[in-house]
Amino acid sequence: VLHFMSDAETELLGYELSHDPQRLTHYRADRARTMAALATLQDKLALPAGVLNDTTLHTGLVARQRLAVGQWWVYARSAEQAVLRGDTIDVRRGHALSDSFRQVNAALGEHLTTERDEARSSAQTTAAKGTTATIAATLAALLVAFVLGRRTARSVSAPLAELRDTMNRQREGEPGARAREDQGAQEIRSLAVDFNALSEYAADMRARMASLADASLAFGQELSLEALLTRIVQSACEVLGARYAALGVLDATRTGLSDFVTAGLGPEERAAIGELPQGRGLLGVLMRDPRALRLEHMADDPRSVGFPPHHPPMDSFLGVPITLRGEVLGNLYLTDKAGGPFTAEGEKMALTFALQAAVAVDNVRRYEAERRRANELEIMQQAQAHSLRMHELTLEIERAIRTVPDPQEALDILCVALGEGLGVDRVMATTVDADHTLLLAAQWHLPDLLPVGDMSDDLVAHVGGLAEELWSSSGFIARNDFLAAQVQSRGPARIFRREIGARAVIMVPIGLGDRVVGVISVITVHEPRGWTESEISAVQQVAGFMARVIVEADHRAQQSEYIDRLEQLDRQKTDFLSTVSHELRTPLTSISGYMELLQDGDAGELAGEQHRMLEVVDRNTSRLRSLIEDLLVLNRIESGGLKLNVVEVSMRELITRIGEEMSPLAHAVAVELDIDAGPEAAIVQGDRGHLQRTVVNIVSNAIKFSRPGGVVTLRCTLDQGAGRVLVTCQDRGIGIPAADQGQLFTRFYRASNAQDQAIPGTGLGLTIVKQIVEDHGGELRLTSVEGEGTTVVMDLPLFA
């Protein structure tokens, strides 16, 4: 029961750690074996009344053991379900229940040992009493004869008195006491001879039983299979009085021997015999037919063949199988019994001896199997702990190098962290360009080592080419010992040994896209190193982190260069706009002046057609001037913001003046201009010129996008409670498509329907208007429905 419970506990723990279904199968099989063994034990322990000295203790221990087994298996079933659900199990509770079971089991074992010893003592006492009764009966018969004949009585009384005295001496603890066989009548002498023979036999049996008990105890304490087998054959020789003994353990096929241990043979004799027996003679008979075999003379049996040369001669033979639970583990052989052939009683003792040896062999095998499983579990736990440490190391390195913008500093950090974390002698990391030219290099080494100088061209070329191959195949190099015969002859081994003094190495490429940008080498110098998968994986992950650092550094460099270029282009654009605008305004002023002279007739009277042409020139001149002004305003906005000349501005006066200026434009395209200039209190703080530009831009757009006969409404209202002045311009023109409304305030953007209808414009007006309104602390809102019109609202803060 103890063995099966221990196996189940080990398999359950192994299943928790590995989630291997095979472990769960073994665990469930152990449960079935535990319950079967427990049932068998309960039947054997159900002894009749009067057999035990302490029935209450016996019954209590049996019940406690059954309860402890049941409690642990209830826990085990809950733990099994927890593992299947992915939950953690209460290992402490499992250990506590297991310890409780072991304590109860040990207490029951000690109790049974005590009961057995007392039973043996009682049996020996009973046997002594039986001997005494037999002798007493004999004496009684002699006394009757004494009464019948006085002469006979006189010749018998003295010998009988001595025989009685000898019996009393044995009873009082002198087992070597013997009766005299040379006095009295013939019957008395015969009785003394029989009494002495019986005493010798009893002493011999006591000695043998004591030896057998000692051997059984010694078998249970032996934990080495080889030492156990040796002890078994030596004890067999002593207990059964054989000159030679041997024990053969069957192999897995049950047709041969895996072990063969002898007793009684000297080292020279064993060496002369040679290899293990092949099982062609009597040994093979027991291997094929596992039943006891007892021979008075081996030579008389025709199956006694196959003795190798130099084998010592042997006569009597006794062979018994070593079996347990129906399985044959091997055979015990004894030869040349002292004092004559082996007896049936000796055969029974040998079978008992073999049964105890089988239990001990099974215990040792289970112990070794459990120890192997424990070692495997310990190795697995150590590997998991090592893998966890490597994972934590990679996370620490990632956090450390992610905070530094400089690749060189990141290389220095990873070299130190890998060297100390992996416990190696040296770490080297380099980066290269597309031509394998060395860019950056870092290294870490133990204090007793010298730093590696500049790498030779051979090493750089070799490492670069090797790294290219590794990156293309998603591989790495891990060499445990460059001095090993199968490694030493290769090119990398010679180069690494010559240039760096490496004994073992992990080399992992640092790659970006389809090219290698660097290499990380982790090196031991003094001793070989068996690299683990978790260590190799850690170096690979660090290489990936370093690749990201290099990518981010390149990106920052490119971004910085890009920003510098943009700033340079922006300055060039500003300079260009300023220059072009100035150069355009100068001739435009001249054109406007001469056009005005022509229209006034200073150069002579003009015909009607000439007046119409000059009007076209005047309109386009105004458009060009407006475009130049928009460009200048936009340039000032982008180059540092507008410079506002803030004053109090009456929106009523501003809108009235704009209405007067825009009326001719609206009249020219047959659009009605409906203006409500608002209350006198509608006063804001701002730049009068910029505010006028925004309103003009909004109204001119409304007129431009209205149809002939349409109406443009301009209203100024005051929200005294909110402290806001609202300027609303509404037209019923072509409207703006919904898909275009998200980009209306993007410079140079024009709605698609305006472009389709070839309505002129630059796409700068709304951009400038929105910026001016926001610079005045206001908000510009626009709503439009294609085909129905557009509404624009300027929301400005009221001057208090």
mmCIF file of C-alpha atoms in Angstrom, residues 311-498:
data_model
loop_
_atom_site.group_PDB
_atom_site.id
_atom_site.type_symbol
_atom_site.label_atom_id
_atom_site.label_comp_id
_atom_site.label_asym_id
_atom_site.label_seq_id
_atom_site.Cartn_x
_atom_site.Cartn_y
_atom_site.Cartn_z
ATOM 1 C CA HIS A 311 33.749 -25.086 -12.636
ATOM 2 C CA PRO A 312 34.086 -26.673 -9.145
ATOM 3 C CA PRO A 313 32.347 -30.063 -8.711
ATOM 4 C CA MET A 314 28.935 -29.974 -7.008
ATOM 5 C CA ASP A 315 26.722 -32.777 -5.691
ATOM 6 C CA SER A 316 23.401 -32.087 -3.935
ATOM 7 C CA PHE A 317 21.151 -29.414 -5.462
ATOM 8 C CA LEU A 318 18.164 -27.288 -4.411
ATOM 9 C CA GLY A 319 16.636 -24.674 -6.694
ATOM 10 C CA VAL A 320 13.576 -22.546 -5.915
ATOM 11 C CA PRO A 321 11.926 -19.727 -7.918
ATOM 12 C CA ILE A 322 11.838 -16.171 -6.578
ATOM 13 C CA THR A 323 8.280 -15.029 -7.333
ATOM 14 C CA LEU A 324 6.057 -12.153 -6.286
ATOM 15 C CA ARG A 325 2.408 -11.645 -7.223
ATOM 16 C CA GLY A 326 2.683 -14.358 -9.868
ATOM 17 C CA GLU A 327 5.722 -12.808 -11.536
ATOM 18 C CA VAL A 328 8.987 -14.740 -11.607
ATOM 19 C CA LEU A 329 11.882 -12.442 -10.751
ATOM 20 C CA GLY A 330 14.610 -15.074 -10.809
ATOM 21 C CA ASN A 331 15.807 -18.291 -9.126
ATOM 22 C CA LEU A 332 17.809 -19.217 -6.039
ATOM 23 C CA TYR A 333 20.215 -22.149 -6.379
ATOM 24 C CA LEU A 334 21.983 -23.987 -3.538
ATOM 25 C CA THR A 335 24.442 -26.914 -3.788
ATOM 26 C CA ASP A 336 26.506 -29.195 -1.591
ATOM 27 C CA LYS A 337 24.538 -29.107 1.657
ATOM 28 C CA ALA A 338 26.665 -29.936 4.660
ATOM 29 C CA GLY A 339 25.706 -33.214 6.348
ATOM 30 C CA GLY A 340 23.770 -34.735 3.474
ATOM 31 C CA PRO A 341 21.208 -33.889 0.786
ATOM 32 C CA PHE A 342 18.644 -31.113 1.041
ATOM 33 C CA THR A 343 15.446 -32.156 2.820
ATOM 34 C CA ALA A 344 11.798 -31.314 2.184
ATOM 35 C CA GLU A 345 11.920 -29.141 5.276
ATOM 36 C CA GLY A 346 14.935 -27.307 3.831
ATOM 37 C CA GLU A 347 12.993 -26.853 0.602
ATOM 38 C CA LYS A 348 10.140 -25.199 2.499
ATOM 39 C CA MET A 349 12.599 -22.950 4.286
ATOM 40 C CA ALA A 350 14.241 -22.060 0.967
ATOM 41 C CA LEU A 351 10.823 -21.170 -0.507
ATOM 42 C CA THR A 352 10.112 -18.935 2.483
ATOM 43 C CA PHE A 353 13.544 -17.445 2.122
ATOM 44 C CA ALA A 354 12.922 -16.846 -1.629
ATOM 45 C CA LEU A 355 9.573 -15.159 -0.934
ATOM 46 C CA GLN A 356 11.186 -12.728 1.480
ATOM 47 C CA ALA A 357 13.992 -12.135 -1.001
ATOM 48 C CA ALA A 358 11.404 -11.455 -3.753
ATOM 49 C CA VAL A 359 9.727 -8.802 -1.620
ATOM 50 C CA ALA A 360 13.076 -7.220 -0.902
ATOM 51 C CA VAL A 361 14.099 -7.283 -4.598
ATOM 52 C CA ASP A 362 10.768 -5.727 -5.562
ATOM 53 C CA ASN A 363 11.231 -3.042 -2.904
ATOM 54 C CA VAL A 364 14.699 -2.208 -4.202
ATOM 55 C CA ARG A 365 13.446 -2.032 -7.776
ATOM 56 C CA ARG A 366 10.607 0.228 -6.738
ATOM 57 C CA TYR A 367 12.979 2.363 -4.720
ATOM 58 C CA GLU A 368 15.323 2.675 -7.701
ATOM 59 C CA ALA A 369 12.413 3.456 -10.034
ATOM 60 C CA GLU A 370 11.093 6.060 -7.600
ATOM 61 C CA ARG A 371 14.578 7.516 -7.244
ATOM 62 C CA ARG A 372 14.894 7.712 -11.027
ATOM 63 C CA ARG A 373 11.533 9.443 -11.256
ATOM 64 C CA ALA A 374 12.551 11.800 -8.460
ATOM 65 C CA ASN A 375 15.811 12.534 -10.278
ATOM 66 C CA GLU A 376 13.937 13.124 -13.521
ATOM 67 C CA LEU A 377 11.488 15.378 -11.696
ATOM 68 C CA GLU A 378 14.353 17.268 -10.055
ATOM 69 C CA ILE A 379 16.093 17.670 -13.419
ATOM 70 C CA MET A 380 12.849 18.870 -14.979
ATOM 71 C CA GLN A 381 12.293 21.343 -12.126
ATOM 72 C CA GLN A 382 15.863 22.601 -12.449
ATOM 73 C CA ALA A 383 15.384 23.019 -16.205
ATOM 74 C CA GLN A 384 12.139 24.929 -15.639
ATOM 75 C CA ALA A 385 13.801 27.156 -13.041
ATOM 76 C CA HIS A 386 16.730 27.780 -15.393
ATOM 77 C CA SER A 387 14.345 28.574 -18.240
ATOM 78 C CA LEU A 388 12.494 31.024 -15.965
ATOM 79 C CA ARG A 389 15.781 32.716 -15.030
ATOM 80 C CA MET A 390 16.674 33.045 -18.715
ATOM 81 C CA HIS A 391 13.257 34.559 -19.429
ATOM 82 C CA GLU A 392 13.701 37.072 -16.599
ATOM 83 C CA LEU A 393 17.200 37.873 -17.909
ATOM 84 C CA THR A 394 15.887 38.644 -21.395
ATOM 85 C CA LEU A 395 13.156 40.876 -19.959
ATOM 86 C CA GLU A 396 15.713 42.784 -17.893
ATOM 87 C CA ILE A 397 17.931 43.276 -20.947
ATOM 88 C CA GLU A 398 14.957 44.396 -23.047
ATOM 89 C CA ARG A 399 13.928 46.971 -20.433
ATOM 90 C CA ALA A 400 17.513 48.199 -20.092
ATOM 91 C CA ILE A 401 18.335 48.650 -23.789
ATOM 92 C CA ARG A 402 14.886 50.004 -24.664
ATOM 93 C CA THR A 403 15.543 53.079 -22.509
ATOM 94 C CA VAL A 404 18.780 54.042 -24.293
ATOM 95 C CA PRO A 405 18.678 55.741 -27.711
ATOM 96 C CA ASP A 406 22.308 55.012 -28.595
ATOM 97 C CA PRO A 407 23.052 51.582 -30.198
ATOM 98 C CA GLN A 408 26.588 51.614 -28.791
ATOM 99 C CA GLU A 409 25.281 51.997 -25.254
ATOM 100 C CA ALA A 410 22.739 49.222 -25.902
ATOM 101 C CA LEU A 411 25.553 46.910 -27.075
ATOM 102 C CA ASP A 412 27.550 47.649 -23.919
ATOM 103 C CA ILE A 413 24.527 46.909 -21.701
ATOM 104 C CA LEU A 414 23.652 43.605 -23.361
ATOM 105 C CA CYS A 415 27.261 42.355 -23.222
ATOM 106 C CA VAL A 416 27.466 42.942 -19.460
ATOM 107 C CA ALA A 417 23.993 41.523 -18.778
ATOM 108 C CA LEU A 418 24.528 38.372 -20.878
ATOM 109 C CA GLY A 419 27.994 37.757 -19.451
ATOM 110 C CA GLU A 420 26.906 38.001 -15.826
ATOM 111 C CA GLY A 421 23.500 36.375 -16.367
ATOM 112 C CA LEU A 422 24.829 33.328 -18.248
ATOM 113 C CA GLY A 423 27.971 32.980 -16.148
ATOM 114 C CA VAL A 424 30.348 32.889 -19.142
ATOM 115 C CA ASP A 425 33.870 34.209 -19.662
ATOM 116 C CA ARG A 426 33.387 36.653 -22.521
ATOM 117 C CA VAL A 427 30.607 38.304 -24.577
ATOM 118 C CA MET A 428 31.226 40.178 -27.842
ATOM 119 C CA ALA A 429 28.702 42.121 -29.942
ATOM 120 C CA THR A 430 29.321 43.963 -33.229
ATOM 121 C CA THR A 431 27.325 45.739 -35.921
ATOM 122 C CA VAL A 432 28.302 45.960 -39.594
ATOM 123 C CA ASP A 433 27.124 47.696 -42.746
ATOM 124 C CA ALA A 434 26.003 46.061 -45.975
ATOM 125 C CA ASP A 435 29.642 45.478 -46.997
ATOM 126 C CA HIS A 436 30.465 43.764 -43.641
ATOM 127 C CA THR A 437 32.479 46.771 -42.561
ATOM 128 C CA LEU A 438 32.628 47.029 -38.786
ATOM 129 C CA LEU A 439 30.509 49.904 -37.432
ATOM 130 C CA LEU A 440 30.133 49.367 -33.671
ATOM 131 C CA ALA A 441 31.755 46.901 -31.253
ATOM 132 C CA ALA A 442 31.298 46.086 -27.562
ATOM 133 C CA GLN A 443 32.625 43.370 -25.281
ATOM 134 C CA TRP A 444 32.570 42.141 -21.684
ATOM 135 C CA HIS A 445 34.984 39.682 -20.058
ATOM 136 C CA LEU A 446 36.017 38.310 -16.699
ATOM 137 C CA PRO A 447 38.657 40.303 -14.798
ATOM 138 C CA ASP A 448 41.334 37.635 -15.363
ATOM 139 C CA LEU A 449 41.002 37.888 -19.169
ATOM 140 C CA LEU A 450 42.423 40.479 -21.508
ATOM 141 C CA PRO A 451 40.087 42.313 -23.897
ATOM 142 C CA VAL A 452 40.041 41.189 -27.502
ATOM 143 C CA GLY A 453 41.708 43.749 -29.735
ATOM 144 C CA ASP A 454 40.645 44.775 -33.209
ATOM 145 C CA MET A 455 39.401 41.717 -35.067
ATOM 146 C CA SER A 456 41.461 40.601 -38.017
ATOM 147 C CA ASP A 457 40.135 40.804 -41.555
ATOM 148 C CA ASP A 458 39.935 36.992 -41.653
ATOM 149 C CA LEU A 459 37.760 36.865 -38.552
ATOM 150 C CA VAL A 460 35.518 39.749 -39.692
ATOM 151 C CA ALA A 461 35.051 38.192 -43.129
ATOM 152 C CA HIS A 462 34.455 34.721 -41.719
ATOM 153 C CA VAL A 463 32.020 35.881 -39.043
ATOM 154 C CA GLY A 464 30.187 38.102 -41.529
ATOM 155 C CA GLY A 465 29.738 35.318 -44.074
ATOM 156 C CA LEU A 466 28.759 32.827 -41.404
ATOM 157 C CA ALA A 467 26.224 35.257 -39.941
ATOM 158 C CA GLU A 468 24.691 35.762 -43.409
ATOM 159 C CA GLU A 469 24.184 31.997 -43.721
ATOM 160 C CA LEU A 470 22.705 31.762 -40.244
ATOM 161 C CA TRP A 471 20.304 34.661 -40.827
ATOM 162 C CA SER A 472 19.085 33.282 -44.141
ATOM 163 C CA SER A 473 18.377 29.921 -42.467
ATOM 164 C CA SER A 474 17.030 31.394 -39.179
ATOM 165 C CA GLY A 475 19.823 29.549 -37.385
ATOM 166 C CA PHE A 476 22.611 29.925 -34.862
ATOM 167 C CA ILE A 477 25.887 28.231 -33.853
ATOM 168 C CA ALA A 478 26.272 26.515 -30.472
ATOM 169 C CA ARG A 479 29.541 24.638 -29.908
ATOM 170 C CA ASN A 480 30.063 22.929 -26.553
ATOM 171 C CA ASP A 481 33.793 22.240 -26.940
ATOM 172 C CA PHE A 482 36.063 23.432 -29.733
ATOM 173 C CA LEU A 483 38.717 20.945 -28.578
ATOM 174 C CA ALA A 484 36.459 17.944 -29.275
ATOM 175 C CA ALA A 485 37.766 15.773 -32.095
ATOM 176 C CA GLN A 486 34.665 16.190 -34.258
ATOM 177 C CA VAL A 487 34.809 20.010 -33.935
ATOM 178 C CA GLN A 488 38.508 20.851 -33.802
ATOM 179 C CA SER A 489 39.179 20.242 -37.478
ATOM 180 C CA ARG A 490 36.543 22.698 -38.709
ATOM 181 C CA GLY A 491 37.312 26.215 -39.884
ATOM 182 C CA PRO A 492 35.292 28.103 -37.218
ATOM 183 C CA ALA A 493 37.027 26.170 -34.449
ATOM 184 C CA ARG A 494 40.517 27.131 -35.608
ATOM 185 C CA ILE A 495 39.611 30.786 -36.161
ATOM 186 C CA PHE A 496 37.794 31.223 -32.850
ATOM 187 C CA ARG A 497 40.555 29.438 -30.949
ATOM 188 C CA ARG A 498 43.278 31.479 -32.626
#
